[in-house]
Amino acid sequence: MFDLSTRDIKFISGVGPQKAAVLAKEVGVRSLHDLIYYFPYKYVDRSRVYRVNEIDGNMPYIQLKGQILGFETVGEGRKRRLMAHFTDGTGVVDLVWFQGIKYILAKYKTHEEYIVFGKPSVFNGRVNLAHPDIEKKDEPKLSAVGLQPYYNTTERMKRGFLNSHAIEKMMTIVIGGMNDPLPETLTPRILAKHHLMPLTEAIRNVHFPPNPEVLRRAQYRLKFEELFYVQLNILRYAKDRQRKYRGYVFNKVGQRFNTFYERNLPFQLTGAQKRVMKEIRGDMGSGRQMNRLLQGDVGSGKTLVALMSMLLALDNGYQACMMAPTEILANQHYETIKGLLAGMDIRVELLTGSIKGKRRESILAGLLTGDIDILIGTHAVIEDTVHFSALGFAIIDEQHRFGVAQRARLWSKNAQPPHVLVMTATPIPRTLAMTLYGDLDVSVIDELPPGRKPVTTIHQFDVQRESLYRSMRQQIGEGRQVYIVYPLIKESEKIDLKNLEEGYQHIVGEFPEYQVCKVHGKMKAAEKEEQMQRFVSGQAQIMVATTVIEVGVNVPNASVMIIQNAERFGLSQLHQLRGRVGRGADQSYCILVTTYKLTEETRRRIEIMVRTNDGFEIAEADLKLRGPGDLEGTQQSGVAFDLKIANIVRDGQLLQYVRRVAEEVVESDPASELPENDILWKQLKALRKTNVNWAAIS
Ligand code: ADP
Ligand code: MG
């Protein structure tokens, strides 16, 4: 048998170097092995054809067979959509397209037999299928296919003729050609004891399941394996790290910390901030390298904790650095921290991609001589050219935007890795964090500074524009500022940018008496900065932006956050955006604008947002609502692990279960020397080589 892991996918017939390059770039699939581990995100039950009169809004993907009676375009501008009235004689259902209208009209004819696949939903009391797949076939292929797999693809993949069907074909070739079994990755003992399907069978059936029951068993086996190795990795290697990495000992609370605390600190710390400071001080004095995750809802005051911990490092003769995911955020941290340290003899510098030439050289020199105490920046901070004289402490803000690989690079900035504090506003339920990160300690700021008025959240439909503008006028009239956010998600970048641009023009036309600025990720850093500055300074009253403002931006005078197409955002992202307002003393508002047409899940998301401001409640709900195949969800996932098939919440019980299985292995074979476990240790090694997350975390 050839080795799947070294066999390049370009050798599959019909693939070739170009498609191979797209697959590698877009979804990281390079070898045949990668390919067979690229699992479907959904399946369509092709084992039967449904009748129109039996479908309802709660069904999964189904297929129908019938004809299009006629087409109709409805709505104007961005809401323009094409409807096809489809019937099989038992009733009529609407097929709806929001994009590609011309293409659809040219491709499909009335009064011809089609097989239509889609997910039914209900709008205005009528069932419809949005963006269905349509095939022209005289007869549907029935149970011969069983469940048909659907694979996630990106825009660029589709343009490169790599849609779900194409991937399905590749799978057929590779899996059909697997004459020998794949090398098993679990021991016979584990397979037998936990009634698991052998690997080869599981792979075959996860792509081409004959029926739902077999699919379930195949998925179970693969999830078991995935979670088992995550746990085995933690149990086997976490202890090594503790032995390997000693930590700098910061046992002094010195002049800088005390001066700040007594003279500069503008308010009382909250109880939660005090508790977390204690935890951090404990770690820093322990002789072990600190590796701590600090969770705190937006606005809970993480920056202050970060700063005070940095002062501890300084008092003990070390430098500190802080990395933010965007330039805007790095700038803002820099300004905030300089402000808080006013009058103290501490040199703080900013390093980002746009700081170049002499300025950059002087900063690099200052870091080496130790003249610079605190460095704040973006990824630029971990570039190879940046050397410190004595980096003792590093903070990563908003971790979900940072790869764990980058975190690992930080470690090499001093002879012994610095203490690391990772701050995030995306809370991961505590038990989950412990199980997943193993040795990463978790601190939580679960209390907001006093005097905050909770943000009032309102859901509006996009046709209620007039009332929306009235509220905006009123707030701006009272001296407040307003954010308007548009979605920008990779999949449909061009359309999104167009929406943002149209929205901007519209607002400029609607509010001639006010200044409007615009910020999105495709702008040059300098231009972005200038636009941002217009808003921060109060010169502009309205900011039209994409989610680049999602993390950390602090403009206390902004009291209204309007989120357009709120249905396209995930819960934690909505919560992050909402956190941009409600930072001052005034009552703030978050307005979620959606179309009328909402899926059940979206409706629930919006309801949760309207009901609560509690970040933890939202995080839990988010994890529960999110499906494993939800693109948007994976994009904003706060979890460092890139799980291919398991879902940490839905499979929470399995996670606990395999934790025990992994514990048994480690306990009964502490030195990893039992021949029967060879398979496991070999596989773990192989995984650690390919999974950068694992090597970095443990
Ligand atoms: P986040 O946790 O989102 O990073 P920040 O650190 O930006 O929150 O803090 C949000 C706001 O709350 C800032 O304006 C900060 O000055 C203020 N703040 C932080 N701690 C306190 C406190 N203990 N009392 C009052 N205000 C505080
Ligand atoms: Mg922050």
XYZ file of C-alpha atoms in Angstrom, residues 241 245 289-294 321 323 379 381-383 391 394-414 417-424 428 433 436-442 638-641 692-698:
64
model
C 6.660 21.424 30.113
C 10.543 25.508 31.662
C 6.751 29.750 33.919
C 3.315 31.310 34.014
C 0.979 30.306 31.225
C -2.317 31.883 32.106
C -5.531 32.596 30.273
C -7.345 35.691 31.493
C 5.591 43.349 25.907
C 0.670 42.135 21.471
C 2.666 40.702 15.198
C 6.724 42.316 18.043
C 7.567 38.678 17.387
C 9.470 39.177 14.158
C 12.005 40.052 28.223
C 4.486 38.878 27.480
C 0.795 39.576 27.110
C -1.328 38.521 24.174
C -4.578 40.391 23.883
C -7.575 38.794 22.202
C -5.954 35.462 21.624
C -8.423 34.159 19.092
C -6.829 36.299 16.436
C -3.390 34.932 17.193
C -2.220 31.568 16.034
C -0.793 29.443 18.748
C 2.334 29.123 16.630
C 2.948 32.791 17.182
C 2.585 32.322 20.861
C 5.327 29.738 20.641
C 7.612 32.193 18.858
C 7.274 34.519 21.765
C 8.789 31.901 23.990
C 12.058 32.024 22.150
C 12.589 35.723 22.839
C 14.612 35.016 25.928
C 10.510 31.600 28.077
C 8.869 34.690 29.555
C 5.735 34.474 31.624
C 2.732 34.571 29.312
C -0.692 36.032 29.923
C -3.298 35.511 27.239
C -6.302 37.791 27.506
C -9.597 37.091 25.838
C -14.715 29.477 27.185
C -10.925 25.280 29.065
C -8.802 21.368 26.466
C -5.814 23.381 27.456
C -4.710 21.027 30.160
C -1.973 22.971 31.799
C -3.095 26.464 30.950
C -4.317 28.160 34.112
C -7.459 30.192 33.901
C -12.050 31.187 20.506
C -10.578 27.770 20.840
C -7.051 27.138 19.707
C -7.705 23.572 18.699
C 1.475 23.082 15.548
C -1.108 23.768 18.242
C -0.207 20.696 20.168
C 3.495 21.158 20.247
C 3.082 24.767 21.319
C 0.603 24.187 24.065
C 2.356 21.441 25.864
